[in-house]
């Protein structure tokens, strides 16, 4: 069979270009997502937040950026990957392009492996989408916007609670180590639960550096004592917080 070398070189380079576009798009997507997911990126969004509303806006902005990065990366990678795959199928399954196929073989480039590499890359795109679904930035973004609106409209939840002595540093985005933890998480138990508040222990979050609050160290709720004992001895706090993130806007100890 006579091989049209000019056509073979042209098709080989064209396919190589599509493959390089796909690889570049995939690597660029991985780098972009990695940079956005860095704790330092989130820290830059919330560093200047001195109120609950500003802190929520910072988190919302970061998740919005993350959502856009996932979307653009997935679209570009899928477009170039599918384009390369279509070109691969058309080129190496049509008698018209036999010359190109033979040229690849002549140079020792296994055509089958090229297709497998491309399919592996597309599988990585699927994994990327699964990671997106696990983090779910759009849902978190909407939740933060709802809490910001609740603060602005003063549509917050308020309940009298006991505090558990176990409290710890926390953040609203815990996707790994070294993420900012500008909050203190307290486990609280409502004294008189309502339809809007839980009837069992739940967590509320206080901005550690911004809210001047120190719990009464001698009067935490004691789970080893009876309800009546705690009603007499445990301190009661009135806490006001957002409905979704349970971010505290005010907390005061009630005088007996």
Coordinates of N, CA and C in Angstrom, one line a residue:
X1 N 0.9 -1.2 0.0 CA 0.0 0.0 0.0 C 0.9 1.2 0.0
X2 N 0.6 2.2 -0.9 CA 1.3 3.4 -0.9 C 0.8 4.3 0.2
X3 N 1.8 4.9 0.9 CA 1.4 5.8 2.0 C 1.6 7.3 1.6
X4 N 0.6 8.0 1.7 CA 0.7 9.5 1.4 C 1.3 10.1 2.7
X5 N 2.6 10.3 2.6 CA 3.4 10.8 3.8 C 2.9 12.1 4.2
X6 N 2.6 13.0 3.3 CA 2.2 14.4 3.6 C 0.9 14.3 4.4
X7 N -0.1 13.5 3.9 CA -1.4 13.4 4.6 C -1.2 12.7 5.9
X8 N -0.3 11.7 6.0 CA -0.1 11.0 7.2 C 0.5 12.0 8.3
X9 N 1.5 12.8 7.9 CA 2.1 13.8 8.8 C 1.0 14.8 9.3
X10 N 0.2 15.2 8.3 CA -0.8 16.2 8.7 C -1.8 15.7 9.7
X11 N -2.3 14.5 9.5 CA -3.3 13.9 10.4 C -2.6 13.5 11.7
X12 N -1.4 13.1 11.7 CA -0.7 12.8 12.9 C -0.5 14.0 13.8
X13 N -0.1 15.1 13.2 CA 0.0 16.4 13.9 C -1.3 16.9 14.4
X14 N -2.3 16.7 13.6 CA -3.7 17.2 14.0 C -4.2 16.4 15.2
X15 N -4.0 15.1 15.2 CA -4.4 14.3 16.3 C -3.6 14.6 17.6
X16 N -2.3 14.8 17.3 CA -1.4 15.1 18.4 C -1.8 16.5 19.1
X17 N -2.2 17.4 18.2 CA -2.6 18.7 18.7 C -3.9 18.5 19.6
X18 N -4.9 17.8 19.2 CA -6.0 17.6 20.0 C -5.7 16.9 21.3
X19 N -4.8 15.9 21.3 CA -4.4 15.3 22.5 C -3.6 16.2 23.4
X20 N -2.8 17.1 22.9 CA -2.1 18.0 23.7 C -3.0 19.1 24.3
X21 N -4.0 19.5 23.5 CA -5.1 20.4 24.0 C -5.8 19.8 25.2
X22 N -6.1 18.5 25.1 CA -6.8 17.8 26.2 C -5.9 17.7 27.4
X23 N -4.7 17.3 27.2 CA -3.8 17.2 28.3 C -3.5 18.5 29.0
X24 N -3.4 19.6 28.2 CA -3.1 20.9 28.8 C -4.4 21.4 29.5
X25 N -5.6 21.1 29.0 CA -6.8 21.5 29.6 C -7.0 20.8 31.0
X26 N -6.7 19.5 31.0 CA -6.8 18.7 32.2 C -5.8 19.2 33.2
X27 N -4.5 19.4 32.8 CA -3.5 19.9 33.8 C -3.9 21.3 34.3
X28 N -4.3 22.2 33.4 CA -4.7 23.5 33.8 C -5.9 23.4 34.8
X29 N -6.8 22.5 34.6 CA -8.0 22.4 35.5 C -7.5 21.9 36.9
X30 N -6.6 20.9 36.8 CA -6.1 20.4 38.1 C -5.4 21.4 38.9
X31 N -4.5 22.2 38.2 CA -3.8 23.3 38.9 C -4.7 24.4 39.4
X32 N -5.7 24.8 38.6 CA -6.7 25.8 39.0 C -7.4 25.4 40.3
X33 N -8.0 24.2 40.2 CA -8.7 23.7 41.4 C -7.9 23.5 42.6
X34 N -6.6 23.1 42.4 CA -5.7 22.9 43.6 C -5.5 24.3 44.2
X35 N -5.2 25.3 43.4 CA -5.0 26.6 43.9 C -6.2 27.2 44.7
X36 N -7.4 27.0 44.1 CA -8.6 27.5 44.8 C -8.8 26.8 46.1
X37 N -8.5 25.5 46.1 CA -8.8 24.7 47.3 C -7.7 24.9 48.4
X38 N -6.7 25.7 48.1 CA -5.6 25.9 49.1 C -6.2 26.7 50.3
X39 N -5.9 26.3 51.5 CA -6.3 27.1 52.7 C -6.0 28.6 52.6
X40 N -4.9 28.9 52.0 CA -4.5 30.3 51.9 C -5.5 31.1 51.0
X41 N -6.0 30.5 50.0 CA -7.0 31.2 49.2 C -8.3 31.5 50.0
X42 N -8.7 30.5 50.8 CA -9.9 30.8 51.6 C -9.5 31.9 52.7
X43 N -8.3 31.8 53.2 CA -7.9 32.7 54.3 C -8.0 34.2 53.7
X44 N -7.6 34.3 52.5 CA -7.6 35.7 51.9 C -9.1 36.2 51.8
X45 N -10.1 35.3 51.7 CA -11.4 35.8 51.6 C -12.0 36.2 52.9
X46 N -11.6 35.6 54.0 CA -12.2 35.8 55.3 C -11.3 36.6 56.3
X47 N -10.1 37.0 55.8 CA -9.1 37.5 56.7 C -9.6 38.8 57.4
X48 N -10.4 39.6 56.7 CA -10.8 40.9 57.2 C -12.2 40.9 57.8
X49 N -12.8 39.7 57.9 CA -14.2 39.7 58.4 C -14.2 39.9 59.9
X50 N -15.0 41.0 60.3 CA -15.1 41.3 61.7 C -16.5 41.2 62.2
X51 N -17.4 40.7 61.3 CA -18.8 40.4 61.8 C -19.2 39.1 61.2
X52 N -20.3 38.6 61.7 CA -20.8 37.3 61.2 C -21.2 37.4 59.8
X53 N -21.8 38.5 59.4 CA -22.3 38.7 58.0 C -21.1 38.7 57.0
X54 N -20.0 39.4 57.4 CA -18.8 39.5 56.6 C -18.1 38.2 56.5
X55 N -18.1 37.4 57.6 CA -17.5 36.1 57.5 C -18.2 35.2 56.6
X56 N -19.6 35.2 56.6 CA -20.4 34.4 55.7 C -20.2 34.9 54.3
X57 N -20.0 36.2 54.0 CA -19.8 36.7 52.7 C -18.4 36.2 52.2
X58 N -17.4 36.1 53.0 CA -16.2 35.6 52.6 C -16.2 34.1 52.2
X59 N -16.9 33.3 53.1 CA -17.1 31.9 52.7 C -17.9 31.7 51.4
X60 N -18.9 32.5 51.3 CA -19.8 32.4 50.1 C -19.0 32.8 48.8
X61 N -18.1 33.8 48.9 CA -17.3 34.2 47.8 C -16.3 33.1 47.4
X62 N -15.8 32.5 48.4 CA -14.8 31.4 48.1 C -15.5 30.2 47.5
X63 N -16.7 29.8 48.0 CA -17.4 28.7 47.3 C -17.9 29.1 45.9
X64 N -18.2 30.4 45.7 CA -18.6 30.8 44.4 C -17.4 30.7 43.4
X65 N -16.3 31.1 43.8 CA -15.1 30.9 43.0 C -14.8 29.4 42.7
X66 N -15.0 28.6 43.8 CA -14.7 27.2 43.6 C -15.7 26.6 42.6
X67 N -17.0 27.0 42.7 CA -18.0 26.5 41.7 C -17.6 26.9 40.3
X68 N -17.3 28.2 40.1 CA -16.9 28.6 38.7 C -15.7 27.9 38.2
X69 N -14.7 27.7 39.1 CA -13.5 26.9 38.7 C -13.8 25.5 38.3
X70 N -14.6 24.8 39.1 CA -15.1 23.5 38.7 C -15.8 23.5 37.4
X71 N -16.7 24.4 37.2 CA -17.5 24.4 36.0 C -16.7 24.6 34.8
X72 N -15.9 25.7 34.8 CA -15.1 26.0 33.6 C -14.1 24.9 33.3
X73 N -13.5 24.4 34.4 CA -12.5 23.3 34.2 C -13.1 22.1 33.6
X74 N -14.3 21.7 34.1 CA -15.0 20.5 33.6 C -15.4 20.7 32.1
X75 N -15.9 21.8 31.8 CA -16.4 22.1 30.4 C -15.2 22.0 29.4
X76 N -14.2 22.8 29.8 CA -13.0 22.8 28.8 C -12.4 21.4 28.7
X77 N -12.2 20.7 29.8 CA -11.6 19.4 29.7 C -12.5 18.4 28.9
X78 N -13.8 18.5 29.2 CA -14.7 17.6 28.5 C -14.7 17.9 27.0
X79 N -14.7 19.2 26.6 CA -14.8 19.6 25.2 C -13.5 19.1 24.4
X80 N -12.4 19.3 25.0 CA -11.1 18.9 24.3 C -11.0 17.4 24.4
X81 N -11.4 16.8 25.5 CA -11.3 15.3 25.6 C -12.2 14.6 24.6
X82 N -13.4 15.0 24.5 CA -14.4 14.4 23.6 C -14.0 14.7 22.1
X83 N -13.5 15.9 21.9 CA -13.0 16.2 20.5 C -11.9 15.3 20.1
X84 N -10.9 15.1 21.0 CA -9.8 14.3 20.7 C -10.2 12.8 20.5
X85 N -11.2 12.4 21.3 CA -11.7 11.0 21.2 C -12.5 10.8 19.9
X86 N -13.3 11.8 19.5 CA -14.0 11.7 18.2 C -13.0 11.7 17.0
X87 N -12.0 12.5 17.1 CA -10.9 12.5 16.0 C -10.2 11.2 16.0
X88 N -9.9 10.7 17.2 CA -9.3 9.4 17.3 C -10.1 8.3 16.6
X89 N -11.4 8.2 16.9 CA -12.3 7.2 16.4 C -12.4 7.3 14.8
X90 N -12.6 8.6 14.4 CA -12.7 8.8 12.9 C -11.4 8.4 12.2
X91 N -10.3 8.8 12.7 CA -9.0 8.7 12.1 C -8.6 7.2 12.0
X92 N -8.7 6.5 13.1 CA -8.2 5.1 13.1 C -9.2 4.0 12.8
X93 N -10.4 4.4 12.4 CA -11.4 3.4 12.0 C -12.0 3.7 10.6
X94 N -11.3 4.5 9.9 CA -11.7 4.8 8.5 C -10.6 4.4 7.5
X95 N -10.9 3.6 6.5 CA -9.9 3.2 5.5 C -9.2 4.4 4.9
X96 N -9.9 5.5 4.8 CA -9.3 6.7 4.2 C -8.1 7.2 4.9
X97 N -8.0 6.9 6.2 CA -6.9 7.4 7.0 C -6.0 6.3 7.4
X98 N -5.9 5.3 6.6 CA -5.0 4.2 6.9 C -3.6 4.6 6.9
X99 N -3.3 5.6 6.1 CA -1.9 6.0 6.0 C -1.4 6.6 7.3
X100 N -2.3 7.3 8.0 CA -2.0 7.9 9.3 C -1.8 6.8 10.3
X101 N -2.6 5.8 10.3 CA -2.5 4.7 11.2 C -1.2 4.0 11.0
X102 N -0.8 3.7 9.8 CA 0.4 3.0 9.5 C 1.6 3.8 9.9
X103 N 1.5 5.2 9.7 CA 2.6 6.0 10.1 C 2.9 5.9 11.6
X104 N 1.8 5.9 12.4 CA 1.9 5.8 13.8 C 2.7 4.5 14.2
X105 N 2.2 3.4 13.5 CA 2.8 2.1 13.8 C 4.2 2.0 13.3
X106 N 4.5 2.7 12.2 CA 5.9 2.7 11.7 C 6.9 3.4 12.7
X107 N 6.4 4.4 13.3 CA 7.2 5.1 14.3 C 7.2 4.5 15.7
X108 N 6.5 3.3 15.8 CA 6.5 2.6 17.1 C 5.6 3.2 18.1
X109 N 4.6 3.9 17.6 CA 3.6 4.5 18.5 C 2.3 3.6 18.5
X110 N 2.0 2.9 19.6 CA 0.9 2.0 19.6 C -0.4 2.8 19.6
X111 N -1.2 2.6 18.6 CA -2.5 3.3 18.5 C -3.4 3.0 19.6
X112 N -3.5 1.7 19.9 CA -4.5 1.3 21.0 C -4.2 2.0 22.3
X113 N -2.9 2.1 22.7 CA -2.5 2.7 23.9 C -2.9 4.2 23.9
X114 N -2.8 4.8 22.8 CA -3.2 6.3 22.7 C -4.6 6.4 23.1
X115 N -5.5 5.5 22.6 CA -6.9 5.6 22.9 C -7.1 5.3 24.4
X116 N -6.4 4.4 24.9 CA -6.5 4.1 26.3 C -6.1 5.3 27.2
X117 N -5.0 5.9 26.8 CA -4.6 7.1 27.6 C -5.7 8.2 27.6
X118 N -6.4 8.4 26.4 CA -7.4 9.3 26.3 C -8.6 8.9 27.2
X119 N -9.0 7.7 27.1 CA -10.1 7.2 28.0 C -9.8 7.3 29.5
X120 N -8.5 7.1 29.8 CA -8.1 7.3 31.2 C -8.3 8.7 31.6
X121 N -7.9 9.6 30.7 CA -8.0 11.1 31.0 C -9.5 11.4 31.2
X122 N -10.4 10.9 30.4 CA -11.8 11.2 30.5 C -12.3 10.6 31.8
X123 N -11.8 9.5 32.2 CA -12.2 8.9 33.5 C -11.8 9.8 34.7
X124 N -10.6 10.5 34.5 CA -10.1 11.4 35.5 C -11.1 12.6 35.6
X125 N -11.6 13.0 34.4 CA -12.6 14.1 34.4 C -13.9 13.7 35.2
X126 N -14.2 12.4 35.1 CA -15.4 11.9 35.9 C -15.1 12.0 37.4
X127 N -13.9 11.6 37.7 CA -13.5 11.7 39.1 C -13.5 13.1 39.6
X128 N -13.1 14.0 38.8 CA -13.1 15.5 39.1 C -14.5 15.9 39.4
X129 N -15.5 15.4 38.6 CA -16.9 15.8 38.8 C -17.4 15.2 40.1
X130 N -16.9 14.0 40.4 CA -17.3 13.4 41.7 C -16.8 14.2 42.9
X131 N -15.6 14.7 42.8 CA -15.1 15.6 43.8 C -15.9 16.8 44.0
X132 N -16.4 17.4 42.9 CA -17.2 18.6 42.9 C -18.5 18.3 43.6
X133 N -19.1 17.1 43.3 CA -20.4 16.7 43.9 C -20.2 16.5 45.4
X134 N -19.0 16.0 45.8 CA -18.8 15.8 47.3 C -18.7 17.1 48.0
X135 N -18.0 18.1 47.5 CA -17.9 19.4 48.1 C -19.1 20.2 48.0
X136 N -19.8 20.1 46.8 CA -21.1 20.7 46.6 C -21.0 22.2 46.9
X137 N -20.2 23.0 46.2 CA -20.0 24.4 46.5 C -21.3 25.2 46.2
X138 N -22.1 24.9 45.3 CA -23.4 25.6 45.0 C -24.3 25.6 46.2
X139 N -24.5 24.4 46.8 CA -25.4 24.3 48.0 C -24.9 25.1 49.1
X140 N -23.5 25.0 49.4 CA -23.0 25.8 50.5 C -23.1 27.3 50.2
X141 N -22.9 27.7 49.0 CA -23.0 29.1 48.6 C -24.4 29.6 48.9
X142 N -25.4 28.8 48.5 CA -26.8 29.2 48.8 C -27.1 29.3 50.3
X143 N -26.6 28.3 51.0 CA -26.8 28.3 52.5 C -26.3 29.6 53.1
X144 N -25.1 30.0 52.7 CA -24.5 31.2 53.3 C -25.2 32.4 52.9
X145 N -25.7 32.5 51.7 CA -26.5 33.6 51.2 C -27.8 33.7 52.1
X146 N -28.4 32.6 52.3 CA -29.6 32.6 53.2 C -29.3 33.1 54.6
X147 N -28.2 32.7 55.1 CA -27.8 33.2 56.5 C -27.5 34.7 56.5
X148 N -26.9 35.1 55.4 CA -26.6 36.6 55.3 C -27.9 37.4 55.3
X149 N -28.9 36.8 54.5 CA -30.2 37.5 54.4 C -30.9 37.5 55.8
X150 N -30.7 36.3 56.5 CA -31.4 36.2 57.8 C -30.8 37.3 58.8
X151 N -29.5 37.5 58.7 CA -28.9 38.5 59.6 C -29.4 39.9 59.2
X152 N -29.4 40.2 57.9 CA -29.8 41.5 57.5 C -31.3 41.8 57.8
X153 N -32.1 40.8 57.7 CA -33.6 40.9 58.0 C -33.9 40.6 59.5
X154 N -32.9 40.3 60.2 CA -33.1 39.9 61.7 C -34.0 38.7 61.8
X155 N -34.0 37.8 60.9 CA -34.8 36.6 60.9 C -34.0 35.5 61.5
X156 N -33.5 35.6 62.7 CA -32.6 34.7 63.4 C -33.3 33.8 64.4
X157 N -32.7 32.8 64.8 CA -33.2 31.9 65.8 C -32.6 32.3 67.2
X158 N -33.4 32.2 68.2 CA -33.0 32.6 69.5 C -33.5 31.5 70.5
X159 N -32.6 31.0 71.4 CA -33.0 30.0 72.3 C -32.2 30.1 73.6
X160 N -32.7 29.7 74.7 CA -32.0 29.6 76.0 C -31.4 28.2 76.1
X161 N -30.1 28.1 76.4 CA -29.4 26.8 76.3 C -28.4 26.6 77.5
X162 N -28.1 25.4 77.7 CA -26.9 25.0 78.6 C -25.7 24.8 77.6
X163 N -24.5 25.0 78.2 CA -23.3 24.7 77.4 C -22.6 23.5 77.9
X164 N -22.1 22.7 77.0 CA -21.3 21.5 77.3 C -19.8 22.0 77.5
X165 N -19.1 21.4 78.4 CA -17.8 21.9 78.7 C -16.8 21.6 77.6
X166 N -17.1 20.7 76.7 CA -16.3 20.4 75.5 C -16.5 21.3 74.4
X167 N -15.6 22.2 74.1 CA -15.7 23.1 73.0 C -14.3 23.2 72.3
X168 N -14.4 23.5 71.0 CA -13.1 23.4 70.2 C -13.1 24.4 69.0
X169 N -12.0 24.6 68.5 CA -11.8 25.5 67.3 C -12.5 24.8 66.1
X170 N -13.0 25.7 65.2 CA -13.7 25.1 64.0 C -13.8 26.2 62.9
X171 N -14.2 25.7 61.8 CA -14.4 26.6 60.6 C -15.6 26.1 59.8
X172 N -16.0 26.9 58.9 CA -17.2 26.5 58.1 C -16.8 25.7 56.8
X173 N -15.5 25.6 56.6 CA -15.1 24.8 55.5 C -13.9 23.9 55.9
X174 N -14.3 22.6 56.2 CA -13.3 21.7 56.7 C -13.0 20.6 55.6
X175 N -12.2 20.9 54.7 CA -11.9 20.0 53.6 C -10.5 19.4 53.6
X176 N -9.9 19.5 54.8 CA -8.6 19.0 55.0 C -7.9 19.7 56.1
X177 N -6.6 19.5 56.3 CA -5.8 20.1 57.3 C -5.4 21.5 56.9
X178 N -5.2 22.3 57.9 CA -4.6 23.7 57.8 C -5.7 24.7 57.3
X179 N -6.9 24.3 57.2 CA -7.9 25.3 56.8 C -8.2 26.3 58.0
X180 N -8.5 27.5 57.7 CA -8.8 28.5 58.7 C -9.8 28.0 59.7
X181 N -9.6 28.3 61.0 CA -10.6 28.0 62.0 C -10.9 29.2 62.9
X182 N -11.6 30.1 62.3 CA -11.9 31.4 63.0 C -13.0 31.3 64.1
X183 N -13.5 30.1 64.3 CA -14.7 29.9 65.2 C -14.4 29.0 66.3
X184 N -15.2 29.1 67.3 CA -15.2 28.2 68.4 C -16.6 27.5 68.4
X185 N -16.5 26.1 68.3 CA -17.8 25.4 68.3 C -18.2 24.9 69.7
X186 N -19.4 25.3 70.1 CA -19.9 24.9 71.4 C -21.1 24.0 71.2
X187 N -21.1 22.9 72.0 CA -22.3 22.0 72.0 C -23.3 22.6 73.0
X188 N -24.5 22.8 72.6 CA -25.5 23.4 73.5 C -26.8 22.5 73.5
X189 N -27.5 22.6 74.7 CA -28.7 21.9 74.9 C -29.8 22.9 75.2
X190 N -30.9 23.0 74.4 CA -32.0 23.9 74.7 C -32.6 23.6 76.0
X191 N -32.9 24.7 76.8 CA -33.6 24.5 78.0 C -35.1 24.2 77.7
X192 N -35.7 24.9 76.8 CA -37.1 24.7 76.4 C -37.1 24.7 74.9
X193 N -37.0 23.5 74.3 CA -37.0 23.4 72.8 C -38.3 23.9 72.2
X194 N -38.2 24.5 71.0 CA -39.4 24.9 70.3 C -39.5 24.2 68.9
X195 N -40.5 24.6 68.1 CA -40.6 24.0 66.8 C -39.4 24.3 65.9
X196 N -38.7 25.4 66.2 CA -37.6 25.9 65.3 C -36.3 25.5 65.8
X197 N -36.2 25.0 67.1 CA -34.9 24.7 67.7 C -34.9 23.2 68.0
X198 N -33.7 22.6 67.9 CA -33.6 21.1 68.2 C -33.9 20.8 69.7
X199 N -34.3 19.6 69.9 CA -34.6 19.2 71.3 C -33.4 18.4 72.0
X200 N -32.3 18.3 71.2 CA -31.2 17.6 71.8 C -29.9 18.4 71.5
X201 N -28.8 17.9 71.9 CA -27.5 18.7 71.7 C -27.3 19.0 70.2
X202 N -26.8 20.2 70.0 CA -26.4 20.6 68.7 C -25.3 21.7 68.8
X203 N -24.6 22.0 67.8 CA -23.5 22.9 67.8 C -23.8 24.3 67.3
X204 N -23.3 25.3 68.0 CA -23.3 26.7 67.5 C -21.9 27.2 67.4
X205 N -21.6 28.2 66.6 CA -20.3 28.6 66.3 C -20.1 30.1 66.6
X206 N -19.1 30.5 67.4 CA -18.9 31.8 67.8 C -17.5 32.3 67.2
X207 N -17.5 33.5 66.6 CA -16.3 34.1 66.1 C -15.4 34.4 67.2
X208 N -14.3 33.6 67.4 CA -13.4 33.6 68.5 C -12.8 35.0 68.8
X209 N -12.3 35.6 67.7 CA -11.6 36.8 67.9 C -12.5 38.1 67.9
X210 N -13.7 37.9 67.6 CA -14.6 39.1 67.4 C -15.7 39.2 68.5
X211 N -16.1 38.1 69.0 CA -17.2 38.1 70.0 C -16.6 37.9 71.4
X212 N -16.8 38.9 72.2 CA -16.2 38.8 73.6 C -17.1 37.9 74.5
X213 N -16.7 36.7 74.5 CA -17.5 35.7 75.3 C -16.6 34.7 76.0
X214 N -16.8 34.6 77.3 CA -16.1 33.6 78.1 C -17.1 32.8 78.8
X215 N -17.2 31.5 78.6 CA -18.2 30.7 79.3 C -17.9 30.6 80.8
X216 N -18.9 30.5 81.6 CA -18.8 30.3 83.0 C -18.2 28.9 83.3
X217 N -16.9 28.9 83.7 CA -16.2 27.7 83.8 C -16.7 26.8 84.9
X218 N -17.4 27.3 85.9 CA -17.8 26.5 87.0 C -19.2 26.0 86.9
X219 N -19.9 26.4 85.8 CA -21.3 26.0 85.7 C -21.7 25.5 84.3
X220 N -20.9 24.6 83.8 CA -21.3 23.9 82.6 C -22.4 22.9 82.9
X221 N -23.1 22.4 81.9 CA -24.0 21.4 82.0 C -23.3 20.1 82.4
X222 N -23.7 19.3 83.4 CA -23.1 18.1 83.8 C -24.0 16.9 83.4
X223 N -23.5 16.2 82.4 CA -24.3 15.1 81.9 C -24.4 13.9 82.9
X224 N -23.6 13.9 83.9 CA -23.6 12.9 84.9 C -24.6 13.2 86.0
X225 N -25.2 14.3 85.9 CA -26.2 14.7 87.0 C -27.6 14.7 86.3
X226 N -28.6 14.8 87.2 CA -30.0 14.8 86.7 C -30.4 16.1 86.1
X227 N -31.5 16.1 85.4 CA -32.1 17.3 84.8 C -32.3 18.4 85.9
X228 N -32.9 18.0 87.0 CA -33.2 18.9 88.1 C -31.9 19.5 88.7
X229 N -30.9 18.7 88.8 CA -29.7 19.3 89.3 C -29.1 20.3 88.4
X230 N -29.1 20.0 87.1 CA -28.6 21.0 86.1 C -29.4 22.3 86.1
X231 N -30.8 22.1 86.3 CA -31.7 23.3 86.3 C -31.3 24.2 87.4
X232 N -30.7 23.6 88.5 CA -30.4 24.5 89.7 C -29.0 25.0 89.6
X233 N -28.1 24.3 88.9 CA -26.7 24.6 89.0 C -26.0 25.0 87.7
X234 N -26.5 24.6 86.6 CA -25.9 24.9 85.3 C -26.3 26.3 84.8
X235 N -25.3 27.1 84.3 CA -25.6 28.4 83.7 C -26.4 28.3 82.5
X236 N -27.3 29.3 82.3 CA -28.2 29.3 81.1 C -27.8 30.5 80.3
X237 N -27.7 30.3 79.0 CA -27.3 31.4 78.0 C -28.4 31.6 77.0
X238 N -28.6 32.8 76.6 CA -29.5 33.1 75.5 C -28.6 33.3 74.3
X239 N -28.8 32.4 73.3 CA -28.0 32.5 72.1 C -28.8 32.8 70.9
X240 N -28.4 33.7 70.0 CA -29.0 34.0 68.8 C -28.1 33.6 67.6
X241 N -28.6 32.9 66.7 CA -27.8 32.3 65.6 C -28.5 32.2 64.3
X242 N -27.7 32.0 63.3 CA -28.3 31.9 61.9 C -28.9 30.5 61.7
X243 N -29.9 30.4 60.9 CA -30.6 29.1 60.8 C -29.8 28.0 60.1
X244 N -28.9 28.3 59.2 CA -28.2 27.2 58.4 C -26.9 26.8 59.1
X245 N -26.0 27.8 59.3 CA -24.7 27.5 59.8 C -24.6 27.6 61.3
X246 N -25.7 28.0 61.9 CA -25.6 28.2 63.4 C -24.5 29.1 63.8
X247 N -24.3 30.2 63.1 CA -23.3 31.1 63.4 C -23.9 32.2 64.4
X248 N -23.3 32.3 65.5 CA -23.8 33.1 66.6 C -23.6 34.6 66.3
X249 N -24.7 35.3 66.5 CA -24.6 36.8 66.4 C -24.6 37.4 67.8
X250 N -25.1 36.7 68.8 CA -25.0 37.2 70.2 C -25.3 36.1 71.2
X251 N -24.6 36.2 72.3 CA -24.8 35.1 73.3 C -24.5 35.8 74.7
X252 N -25.4 35.7 75.6 CA -25.3 36.3 76.9 C -25.7 35.3 78.0
X253 N -25.1 35.4 79.1 CA -25.5 34.5 80.3 C -26.7 35.2 81.0
X254 N -27.7 34.4 81.2 CA -28.9 34.9 81.9 C -28.7 34.9 83.4
X255 N -29.0 35.9 84.1 CA -28.9 36.0 85.5 C -30.1 35.2 86.2
X256 N -29.8 34.5 87.2 CA -30.8 33.7 87.9 C -31.5 34.6 89.0

